[in-house]
PDB file of C-alpha atoms in Angstrom:
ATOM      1  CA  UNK R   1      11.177  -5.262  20.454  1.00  0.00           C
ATOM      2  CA  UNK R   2       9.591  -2.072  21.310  1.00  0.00           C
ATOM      3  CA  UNK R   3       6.386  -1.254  19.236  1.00  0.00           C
ATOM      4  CA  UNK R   4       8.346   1.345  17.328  1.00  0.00           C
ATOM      5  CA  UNK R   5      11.121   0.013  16.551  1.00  0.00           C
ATOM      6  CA  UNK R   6       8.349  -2.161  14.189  1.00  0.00           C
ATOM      7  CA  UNK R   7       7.581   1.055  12.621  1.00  0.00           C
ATOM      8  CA  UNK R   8      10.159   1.344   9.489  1.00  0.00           C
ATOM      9  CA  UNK R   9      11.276   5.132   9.392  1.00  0.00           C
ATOM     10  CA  UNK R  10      11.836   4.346  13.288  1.00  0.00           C
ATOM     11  CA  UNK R  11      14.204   1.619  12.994  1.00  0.00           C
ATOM     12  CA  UNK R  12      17.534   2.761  12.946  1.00  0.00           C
ATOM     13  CA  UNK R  13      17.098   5.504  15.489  1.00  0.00           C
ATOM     14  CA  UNK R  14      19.699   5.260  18.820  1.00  0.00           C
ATOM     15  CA  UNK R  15      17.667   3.128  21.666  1.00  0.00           C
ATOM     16  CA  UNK R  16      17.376   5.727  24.107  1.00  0.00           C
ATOM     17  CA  UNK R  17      15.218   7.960  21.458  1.00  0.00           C
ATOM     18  CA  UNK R  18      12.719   5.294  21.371  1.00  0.00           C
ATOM     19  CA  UNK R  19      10.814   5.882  24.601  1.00  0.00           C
ATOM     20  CA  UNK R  20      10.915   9.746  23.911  1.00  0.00           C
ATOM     21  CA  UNK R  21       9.440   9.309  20.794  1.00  0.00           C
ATOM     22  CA  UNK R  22       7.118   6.399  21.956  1.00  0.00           C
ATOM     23  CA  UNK R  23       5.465   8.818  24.183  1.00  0.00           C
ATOM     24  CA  UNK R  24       4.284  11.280  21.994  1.00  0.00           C
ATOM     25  CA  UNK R  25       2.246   7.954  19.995  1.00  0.00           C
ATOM     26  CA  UNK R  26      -1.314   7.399  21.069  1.00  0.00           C
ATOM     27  CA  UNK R  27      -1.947   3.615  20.020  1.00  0.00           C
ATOM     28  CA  UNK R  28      -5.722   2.638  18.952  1.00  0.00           C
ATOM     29  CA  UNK R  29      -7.235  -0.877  17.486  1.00  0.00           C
ATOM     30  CA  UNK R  30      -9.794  -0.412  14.347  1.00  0.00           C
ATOM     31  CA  UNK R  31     -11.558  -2.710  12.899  1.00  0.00           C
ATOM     32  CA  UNK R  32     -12.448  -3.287   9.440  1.00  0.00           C
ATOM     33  CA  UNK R  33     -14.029  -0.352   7.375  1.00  0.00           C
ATOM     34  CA  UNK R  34     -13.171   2.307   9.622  1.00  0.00           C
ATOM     35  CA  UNK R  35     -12.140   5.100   8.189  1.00  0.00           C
ATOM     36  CA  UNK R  36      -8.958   6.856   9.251  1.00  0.00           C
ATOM     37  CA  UNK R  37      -9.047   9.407   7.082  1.00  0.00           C
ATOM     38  CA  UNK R  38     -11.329  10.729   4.986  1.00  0.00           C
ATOM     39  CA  UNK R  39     -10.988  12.521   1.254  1.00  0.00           C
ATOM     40  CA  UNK R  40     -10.279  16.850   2.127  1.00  0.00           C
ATOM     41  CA  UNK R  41     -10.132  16.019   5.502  1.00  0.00           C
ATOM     42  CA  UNK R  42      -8.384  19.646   7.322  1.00  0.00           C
ATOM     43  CA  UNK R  43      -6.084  17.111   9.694  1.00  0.00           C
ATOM     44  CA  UNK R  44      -2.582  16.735  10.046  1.00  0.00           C
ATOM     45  CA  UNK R  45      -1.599  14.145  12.280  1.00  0.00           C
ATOM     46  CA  UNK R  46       0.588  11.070  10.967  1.00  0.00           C
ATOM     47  CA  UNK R  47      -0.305   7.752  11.377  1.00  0.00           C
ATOM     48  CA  UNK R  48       1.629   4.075  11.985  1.00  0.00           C
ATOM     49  CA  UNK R  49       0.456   1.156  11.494  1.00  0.00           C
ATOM     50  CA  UNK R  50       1.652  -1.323  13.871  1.00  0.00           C
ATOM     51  CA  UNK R  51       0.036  -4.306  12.538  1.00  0.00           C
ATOM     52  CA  UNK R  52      -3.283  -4.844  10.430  1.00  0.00           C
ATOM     53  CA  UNK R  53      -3.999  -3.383   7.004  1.00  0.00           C
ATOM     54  CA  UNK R  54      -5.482  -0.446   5.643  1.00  0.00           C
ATOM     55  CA  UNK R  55      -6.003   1.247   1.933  1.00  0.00           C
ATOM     56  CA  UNK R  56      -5.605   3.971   0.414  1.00  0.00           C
ATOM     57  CA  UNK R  57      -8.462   5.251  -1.951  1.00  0.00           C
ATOM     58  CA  UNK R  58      -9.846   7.297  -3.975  1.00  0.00           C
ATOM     59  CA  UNK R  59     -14.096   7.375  -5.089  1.00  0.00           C
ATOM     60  CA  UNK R  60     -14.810   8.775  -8.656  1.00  0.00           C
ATOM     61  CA  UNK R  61     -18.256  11.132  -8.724  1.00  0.00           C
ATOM     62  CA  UNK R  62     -20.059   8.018 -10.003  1.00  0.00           C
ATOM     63  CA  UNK R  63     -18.662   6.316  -6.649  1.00  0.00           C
ATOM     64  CA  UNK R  64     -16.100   4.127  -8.435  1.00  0.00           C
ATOM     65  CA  UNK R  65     -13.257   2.975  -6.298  1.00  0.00           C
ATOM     66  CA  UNK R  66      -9.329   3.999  -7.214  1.00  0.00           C
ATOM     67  CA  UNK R  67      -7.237   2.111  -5.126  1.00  0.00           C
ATOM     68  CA  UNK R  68      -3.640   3.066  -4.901  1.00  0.00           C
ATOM     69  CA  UNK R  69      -1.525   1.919  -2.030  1.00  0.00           C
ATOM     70  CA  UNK R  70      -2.059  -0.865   0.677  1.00  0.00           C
ATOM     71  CA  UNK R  71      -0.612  -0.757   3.972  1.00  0.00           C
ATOM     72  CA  UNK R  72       0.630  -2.988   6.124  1.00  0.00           C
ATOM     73  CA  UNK R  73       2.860  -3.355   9.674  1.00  0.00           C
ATOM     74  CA  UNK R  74       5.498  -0.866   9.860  1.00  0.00           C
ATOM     75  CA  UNK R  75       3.954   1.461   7.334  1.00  0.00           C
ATOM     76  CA  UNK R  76       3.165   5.529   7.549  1.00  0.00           C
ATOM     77  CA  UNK R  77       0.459   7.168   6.171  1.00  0.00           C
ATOM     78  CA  UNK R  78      -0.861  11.021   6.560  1.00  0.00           C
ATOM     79  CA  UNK R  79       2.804  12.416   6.249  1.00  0.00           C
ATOM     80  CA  UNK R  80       1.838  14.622   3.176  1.00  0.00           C
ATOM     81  CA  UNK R  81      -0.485  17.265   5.304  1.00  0.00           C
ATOM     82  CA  UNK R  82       1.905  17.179   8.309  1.00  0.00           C
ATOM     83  CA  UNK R  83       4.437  17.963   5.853  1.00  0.00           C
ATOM     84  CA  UNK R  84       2.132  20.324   3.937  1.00  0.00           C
ATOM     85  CA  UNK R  85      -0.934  21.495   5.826  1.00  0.00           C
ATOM     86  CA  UNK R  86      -3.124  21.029   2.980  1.00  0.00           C
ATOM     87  CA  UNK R  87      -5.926  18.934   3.393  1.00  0.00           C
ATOM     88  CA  UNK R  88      -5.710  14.937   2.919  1.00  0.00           C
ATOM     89  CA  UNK R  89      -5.152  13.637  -0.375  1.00  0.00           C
ATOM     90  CA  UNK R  90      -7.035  10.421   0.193  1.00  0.00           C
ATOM     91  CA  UNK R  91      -9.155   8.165   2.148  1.00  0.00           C
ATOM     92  CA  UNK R  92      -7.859   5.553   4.377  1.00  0.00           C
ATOM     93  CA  UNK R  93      -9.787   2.808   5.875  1.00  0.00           C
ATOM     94  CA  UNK R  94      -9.404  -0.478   7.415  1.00  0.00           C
ATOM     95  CA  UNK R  95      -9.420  -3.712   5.845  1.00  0.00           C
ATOM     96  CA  UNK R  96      -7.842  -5.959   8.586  1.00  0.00           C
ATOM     97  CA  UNK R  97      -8.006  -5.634  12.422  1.00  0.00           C
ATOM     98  CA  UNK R  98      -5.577  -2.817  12.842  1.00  0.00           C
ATOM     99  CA  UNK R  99      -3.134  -1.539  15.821  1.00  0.00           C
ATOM    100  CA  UNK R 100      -2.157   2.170  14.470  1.00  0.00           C
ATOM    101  CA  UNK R 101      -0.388   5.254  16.391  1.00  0.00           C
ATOM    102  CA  UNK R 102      -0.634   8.686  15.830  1.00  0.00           C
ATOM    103  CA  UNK R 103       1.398  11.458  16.438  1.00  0.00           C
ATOM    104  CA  UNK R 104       0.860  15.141  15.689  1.00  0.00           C
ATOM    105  CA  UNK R 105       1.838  17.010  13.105  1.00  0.00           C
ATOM    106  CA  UNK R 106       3.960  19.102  15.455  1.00  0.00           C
ATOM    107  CA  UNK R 107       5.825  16.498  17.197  1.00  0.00           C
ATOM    108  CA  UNK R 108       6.180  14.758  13.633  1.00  0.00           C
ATOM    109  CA  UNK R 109       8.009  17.662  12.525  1.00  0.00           C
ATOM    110  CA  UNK R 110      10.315  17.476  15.796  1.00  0.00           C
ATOM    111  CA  UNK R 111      11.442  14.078  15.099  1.00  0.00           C
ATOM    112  CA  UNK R 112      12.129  14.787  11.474  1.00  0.00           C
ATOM    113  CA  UNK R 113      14.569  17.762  12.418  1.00  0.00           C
ATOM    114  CA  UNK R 114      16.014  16.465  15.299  1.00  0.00           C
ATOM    115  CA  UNK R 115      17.204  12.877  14.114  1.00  0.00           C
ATOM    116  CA  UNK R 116      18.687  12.682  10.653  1.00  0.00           C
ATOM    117  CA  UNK R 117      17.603   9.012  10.579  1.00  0.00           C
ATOM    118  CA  UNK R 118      14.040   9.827  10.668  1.00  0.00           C
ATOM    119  CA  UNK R 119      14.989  12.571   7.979  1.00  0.00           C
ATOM    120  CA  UNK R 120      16.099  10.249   5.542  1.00  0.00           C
ATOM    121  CA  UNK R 121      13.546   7.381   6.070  1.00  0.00           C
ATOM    122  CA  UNK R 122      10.954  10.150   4.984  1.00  0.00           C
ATOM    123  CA  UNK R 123      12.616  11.067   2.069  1.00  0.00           C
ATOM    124  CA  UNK R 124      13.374   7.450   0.949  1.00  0.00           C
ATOM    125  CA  UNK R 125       9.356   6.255   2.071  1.00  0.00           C
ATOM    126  CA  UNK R 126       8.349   9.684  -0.340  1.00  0.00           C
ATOM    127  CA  UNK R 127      10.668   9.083  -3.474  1.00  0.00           C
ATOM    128  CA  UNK R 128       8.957   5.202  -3.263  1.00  0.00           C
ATOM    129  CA  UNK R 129       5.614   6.970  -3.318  1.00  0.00           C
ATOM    130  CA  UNK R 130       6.823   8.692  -6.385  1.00  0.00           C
ATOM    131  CA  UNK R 131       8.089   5.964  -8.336  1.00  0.00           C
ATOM    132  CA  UNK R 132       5.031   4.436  -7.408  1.00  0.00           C
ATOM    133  CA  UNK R 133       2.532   6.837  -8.945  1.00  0.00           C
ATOM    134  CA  UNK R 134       4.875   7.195 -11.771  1.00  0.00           C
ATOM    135  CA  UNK R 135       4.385   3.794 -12.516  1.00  0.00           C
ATOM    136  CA  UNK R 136       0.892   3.708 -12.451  1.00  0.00           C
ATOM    137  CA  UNK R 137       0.755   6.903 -14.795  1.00  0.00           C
ATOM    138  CA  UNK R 138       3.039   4.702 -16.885  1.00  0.00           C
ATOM    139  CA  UNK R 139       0.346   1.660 -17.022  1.00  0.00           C
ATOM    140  CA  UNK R 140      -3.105   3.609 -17.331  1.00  0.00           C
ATOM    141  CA  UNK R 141      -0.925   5.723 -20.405  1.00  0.00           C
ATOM    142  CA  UNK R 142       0.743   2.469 -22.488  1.00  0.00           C
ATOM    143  CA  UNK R 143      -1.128  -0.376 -21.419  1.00  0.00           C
ATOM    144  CA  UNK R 144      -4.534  -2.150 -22.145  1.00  0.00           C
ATOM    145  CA  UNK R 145      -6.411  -3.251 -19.677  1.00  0.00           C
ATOM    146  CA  UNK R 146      -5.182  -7.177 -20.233  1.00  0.00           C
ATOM    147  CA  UNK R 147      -1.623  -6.369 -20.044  1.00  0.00           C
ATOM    148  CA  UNK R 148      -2.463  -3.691 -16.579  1.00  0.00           C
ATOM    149  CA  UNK R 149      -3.581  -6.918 -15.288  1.00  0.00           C
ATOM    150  CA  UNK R 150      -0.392  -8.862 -16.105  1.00  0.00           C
ATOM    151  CA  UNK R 151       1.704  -6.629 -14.813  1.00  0.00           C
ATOM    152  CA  UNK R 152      -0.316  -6.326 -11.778  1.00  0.00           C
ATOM    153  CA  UNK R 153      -0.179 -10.494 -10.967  1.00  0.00           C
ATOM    154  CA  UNK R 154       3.892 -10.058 -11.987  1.00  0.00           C
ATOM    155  CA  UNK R 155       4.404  -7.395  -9.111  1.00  0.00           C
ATOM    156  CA  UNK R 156       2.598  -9.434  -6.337  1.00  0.00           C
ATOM    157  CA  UNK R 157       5.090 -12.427  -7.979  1.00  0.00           C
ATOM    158  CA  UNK R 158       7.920 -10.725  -7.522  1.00  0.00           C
ATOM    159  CA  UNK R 159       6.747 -10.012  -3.454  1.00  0.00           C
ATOM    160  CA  UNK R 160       6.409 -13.456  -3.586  1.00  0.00           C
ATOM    161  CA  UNK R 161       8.726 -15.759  -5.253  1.00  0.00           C
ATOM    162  CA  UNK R 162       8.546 -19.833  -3.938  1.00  0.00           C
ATOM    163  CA  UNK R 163      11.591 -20.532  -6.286  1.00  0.00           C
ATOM    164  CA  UNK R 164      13.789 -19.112  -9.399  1.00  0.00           C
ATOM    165  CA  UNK R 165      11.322 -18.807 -11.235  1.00  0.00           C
ATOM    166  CA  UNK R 166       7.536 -19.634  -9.388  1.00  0.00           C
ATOM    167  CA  UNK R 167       5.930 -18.116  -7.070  1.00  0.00           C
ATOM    168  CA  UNK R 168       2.762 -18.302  -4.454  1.00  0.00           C
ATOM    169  CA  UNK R 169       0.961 -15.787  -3.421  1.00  0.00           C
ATOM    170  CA  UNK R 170      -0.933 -16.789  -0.556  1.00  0.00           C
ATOM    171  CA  UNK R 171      -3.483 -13.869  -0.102  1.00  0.00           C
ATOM    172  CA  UNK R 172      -4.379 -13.286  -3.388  1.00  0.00           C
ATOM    173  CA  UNK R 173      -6.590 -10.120  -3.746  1.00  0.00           C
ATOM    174  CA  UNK R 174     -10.148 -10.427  -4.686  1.00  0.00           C
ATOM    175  CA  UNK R 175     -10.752  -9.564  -8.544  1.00  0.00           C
ATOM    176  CA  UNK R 176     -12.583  -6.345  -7.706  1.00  0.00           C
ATOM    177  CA  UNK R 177      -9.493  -5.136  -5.838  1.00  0.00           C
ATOM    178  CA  UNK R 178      -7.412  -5.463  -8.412  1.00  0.00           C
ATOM    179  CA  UNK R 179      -9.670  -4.093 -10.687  1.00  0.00           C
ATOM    180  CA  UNK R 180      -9.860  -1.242  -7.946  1.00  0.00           C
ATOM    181  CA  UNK R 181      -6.048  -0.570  -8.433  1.00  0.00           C
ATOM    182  CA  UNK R 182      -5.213  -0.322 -11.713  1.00  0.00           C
ATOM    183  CA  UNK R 183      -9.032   1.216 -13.169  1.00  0.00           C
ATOM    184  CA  UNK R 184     -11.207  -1.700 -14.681  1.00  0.00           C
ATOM    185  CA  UNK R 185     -14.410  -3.906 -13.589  1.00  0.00           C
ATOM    186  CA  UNK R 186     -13.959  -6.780 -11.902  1.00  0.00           C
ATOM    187  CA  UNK R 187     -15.190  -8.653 -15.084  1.00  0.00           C
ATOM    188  CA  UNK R 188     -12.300  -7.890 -17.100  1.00  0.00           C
ATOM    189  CA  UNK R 189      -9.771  -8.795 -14.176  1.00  0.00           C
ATOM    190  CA  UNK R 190     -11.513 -12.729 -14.304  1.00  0.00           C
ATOM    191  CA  UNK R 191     -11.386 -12.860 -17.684  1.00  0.00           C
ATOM    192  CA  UNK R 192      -7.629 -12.212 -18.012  1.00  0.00           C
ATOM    193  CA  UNK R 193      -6.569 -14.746 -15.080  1.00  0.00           C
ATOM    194  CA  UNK R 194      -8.557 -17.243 -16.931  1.00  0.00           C
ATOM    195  CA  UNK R 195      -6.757 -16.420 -19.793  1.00  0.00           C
ATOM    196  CA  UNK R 196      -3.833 -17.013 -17.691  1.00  0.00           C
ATOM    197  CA  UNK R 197      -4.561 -19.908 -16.401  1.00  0.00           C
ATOM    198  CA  UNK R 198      -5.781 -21.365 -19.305  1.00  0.00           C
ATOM    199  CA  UNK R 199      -1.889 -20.861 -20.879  1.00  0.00           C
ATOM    200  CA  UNK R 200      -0.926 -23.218 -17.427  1.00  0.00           C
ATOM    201  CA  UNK R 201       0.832 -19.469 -16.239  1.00  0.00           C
ATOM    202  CA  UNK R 202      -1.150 -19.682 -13.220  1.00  0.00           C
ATOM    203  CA  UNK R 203      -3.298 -21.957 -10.893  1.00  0.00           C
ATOM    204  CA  UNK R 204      -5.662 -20.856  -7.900  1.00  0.00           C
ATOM    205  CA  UNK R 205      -6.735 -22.667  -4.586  1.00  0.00           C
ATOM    206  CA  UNK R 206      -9.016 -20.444  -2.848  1.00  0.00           C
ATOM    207  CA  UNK R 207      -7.339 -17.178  -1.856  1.00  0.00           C
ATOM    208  CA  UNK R 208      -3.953 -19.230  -2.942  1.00  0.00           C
ATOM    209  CA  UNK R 209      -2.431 -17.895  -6.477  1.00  0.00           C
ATOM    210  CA  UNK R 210       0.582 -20.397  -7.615  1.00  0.00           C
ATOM    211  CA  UNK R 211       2.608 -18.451 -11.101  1.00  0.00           C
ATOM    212  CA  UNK R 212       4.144 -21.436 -12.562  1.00  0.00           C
ATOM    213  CA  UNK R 213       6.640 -19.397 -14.924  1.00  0.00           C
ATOM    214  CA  UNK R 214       7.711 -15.833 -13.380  1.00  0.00           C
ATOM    215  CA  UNK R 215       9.989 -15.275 -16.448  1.00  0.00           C
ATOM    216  CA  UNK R 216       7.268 -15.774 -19.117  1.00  0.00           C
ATOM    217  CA  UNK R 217       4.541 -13.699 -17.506  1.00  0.00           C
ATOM    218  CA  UNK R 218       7.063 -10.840 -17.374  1.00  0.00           C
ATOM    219  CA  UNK R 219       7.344 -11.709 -21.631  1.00  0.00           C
ATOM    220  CA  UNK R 220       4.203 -11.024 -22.351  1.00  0.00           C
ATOM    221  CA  UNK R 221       4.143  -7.137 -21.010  1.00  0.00           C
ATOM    222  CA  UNK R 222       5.202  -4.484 -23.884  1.00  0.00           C
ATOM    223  CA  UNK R 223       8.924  -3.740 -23.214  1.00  0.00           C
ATOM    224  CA  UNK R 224       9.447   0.241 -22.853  1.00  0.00           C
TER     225      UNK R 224
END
């Protein structure tokens, strides 16, 4: 597989595009907490992340963290200003040993126009970005902090299920990311999952989080 077809707004695009496109892609490796791009940054290019992990974030005045969006292998990130030409909306840096491409805003643009496949996968990755947000409007709006947190372990269950009802997620996030990503100290993110665990919901090995009942942890979260 060529390195782009890995890249997911690339992957149903005719096999002779690939090398045209390819070569337009400078590849680089960063390592953890490199930043990519920074906060108001007046850049435009668009990045791909081949494999590794990066974040997106945001730092409060007081130099709080906001995290809203991880990504992984065969994600795109910087597509807003090349779309745009506004300055970025957020920073991005490394969390993982990273392989990522990028491609000018120019040549970005190209490939939208000239292959309706890219077109779409744009449009489809943007309207995901939306619901996304709008979700997380929806939590920091109708729910407390104890049921942000529930709804936060359900999501990474869902990414994750072992069974019909169980799940495992192997890399569980460290309590200050979480509380990163949905706006609460890391102190109130422990004491929920002990909560948790204490109702035999959950169980933790290490960086291993096992959800013994999917279905029940959804029950607890305020129905619309």
């Amino acid at each position: 597989m060529k390195p782009l077809q890995t890249i997911k707004i690339f992957t149903d695009l005719p096999e002779q595009v690939y090398e045209q496109i390819e070569a337009k892609i400078h590849w680089r490796k960063y390592q953890p907490n490199a930043e990519v791009i920074q906060y108001q940054e007046e850049s435009t290019d668009v990045y791909f992340v081949r494999e590794g992990h990066v974040r997106a974030t945001m730092f409060s005045y007081s130099g709080k963290e906001v995290s809203y969006q991880d990504l992984f292998a065969g994600d795109i990130f910087g597509e807003l200003s090349a779309i745009d030409g506004l300055p970025r909306s957020a920073h991005v840096v490394v969390i993982e040993p990273s392989t990522i491409g990028a491609m000018s805003r120019k040549d970005f643009m190209e490939a939208i126009h000239a292959h309706a496949e890219v077109s779409k996968a744009v449009l489809i990755r943007l309207t995901g970005v939306i619901r996304s947000l709008s979700d997380r409007i929806y939590q920091y709006g109708a729910l407390d902090v104890k049921d942000r947190v529930r709804k936060e372990i359900l999501e990474l269950s869902l990414q994750h299920m072992s069974g019909p009802n169980t799940a495992v997620i192997p890399d569980m996030p460290k309590h200050l990311e979480i509380a990163n990503r949905i706006n609460t100290h890391r102190e109130a993110v422990t004491r929920e999952l002990n909560t948790l665990s204490k109702m035999g919901l959950i169980e933790q090995q290490r960086r291993v989080l096992t959800v013994n009942d999917v279905a029940k942890l959804s029950a607890l979260l305020p129905k619309l």
